[in-house]
Coordinates of C-alpha atoms in Angstrom, one line a residue:
M15 CA 0.0 0.0 0.0
G16 CA 2.8 2.5 0.8
S17 CA 4.0 2.6 -2.8
D18 CA 4.3 5.9 -4.7
H19 CA 1.2 6.5 -6.9
S20 CA 2.7 9.5 -8.6
Q21 CA 2.4 7.8 -12.0
D22 CA -1.2 6.7 -11.6
H23 CA -3.4 8.5 -14.1
G24 CA -0.7 11.0 -14.8
H25 CA -1.0 12.6 -11.4
K26 CA 2.1 14.1 -9.9
D27 CA 0.7 14.3 -6.3
T28 CA 2.8 12.4 -3.9
N29 CA 0.0 12.5 -1.2
P30 CA -3.1 11.5 -3.1
T31 CA -6.5 12.2 -1.5
L32 CA -7.8 8.9 -0.2
I33 CA -11.3 8.1 1.0
G34 CA -11.1 6.2 4.3
S35 CA -14.5 4.6 4.1
V36 CA -13.7 3.1 0.7
Q37 CA -10.4 1.8 2.1
R38 CA -12.2 0.3 5.1
A39 CA -14.9 -1.3 2.8
L40 CA -12.1 -2.8 0.7
R41 CA -10.4 -4.2 3.8
L42 CA -13.7 -5.9 4.7
V43 CA -14.0 -7.4 1.1
E44 CA -10.4 -8.7 1.4
A45 CA -11.1 -10.2 4.8
M46 CA -14.3 -11.9 3.6
Y47 CA -12.5 -13.2 0.6
A48 CA -9.6 -14.6 2.7
E49 CA -11.9 -16.0 5.4
G50 CA -14.6 -17.3 3.0
G51 CA -17.1 -15.5 5.3
A52 CA -17.0 -14.4 8.9
T53 CA -19.1 -12.8 11.6
A54 CA -19.1 -9.0 11.9
K55 CA -17.3 -9.3 15.2
R56 CA -14.5 -11.4 13.6
L57 CA -14.3 -9.0 10.7
S58 CA -13.9 -6.2 13.1
R59 CA -11.2 -8.0 15.0
I60 CA -9.1 -9.0 12.0
T61 CA -9.4 -5.7 10.2
G62 CA -9.2 -3.4 13.2
I63 CA -12.3 -1.5 12.0
P64 CA -14.7 -0.7 14.9
L65 CA -17.7 -3.0 15.1
P66 CA -20.4 -0.3 14.5
T67 CA -18.5 0.8 11.3
V68 CA -18.2 -2.8 10.2
Y69 CA -22.0 -3.1 10.5
H70 CA -22.6 0.1 8.5
L71 CA -20.2 -1.0 5.8
L72 CA -21.7 -4.5 5.6
R73 CA -25.2 -3.1 5.4
T74 CA -24.1 -0.9 2.4
L75 CA -22.2 -3.7 0.7
S76 CA -25.2 -6.0 1.2
H77 CA -27.6 -3.4 -0.2
E78 CA -25.4 -3.0 -3.3
G79 CA -25.2 -6.8 -3.8
Y80 CA -21.6 -7.4 -2.9
V81 CA -22.2 -9.2 0.4
Q82 CA -24.6 -12.0 1.6
R83 CA -25.4 -12.9 5.1
E84 CA -25.6 -16.6 5.9
S85 CA -26.3 -18.0 9.4
G86 CA -24.8 -14.9 11.1
A87 CA -21.7 -14.8 8.9
F88 CA -21.1 -12.4 6.1
R89 CA -19.5 -13.5 2.8
L90 CA -19.0 -12.1 -0.7
A91 CA -22.0 -12.7 -3.0
D92 CA -21.8 -15.5 -5.4
D93 CA -22.5 -13.2 -8.3
L94 CA -20.7 -9.9 -7.6
P95 CA -22.4 -7.0 -9.4
L96 CA -19.3 -6.1 -11.4
A97 CA -19.5 -4.6 -14.9
S98 CA -18.9 -7.2 -17.5

């Protein structure tokens, strides 16, 4: 993550503006992918994201079709709504 992004999209900015909520959502997606599914509490523990924030992010990811809840565990949806 700490790599220099100065060549990305032709930007010369060495300190790009990053959106923390997007970063946290991606950490959750990565954790669910690695774990194959996990409870919100476990996702909070392994990502370091506070539990209330995990619930908000999971609710949003679920609403958008990226996450499914199954027996109390959250996992990536079988058919991710990615552009084809």
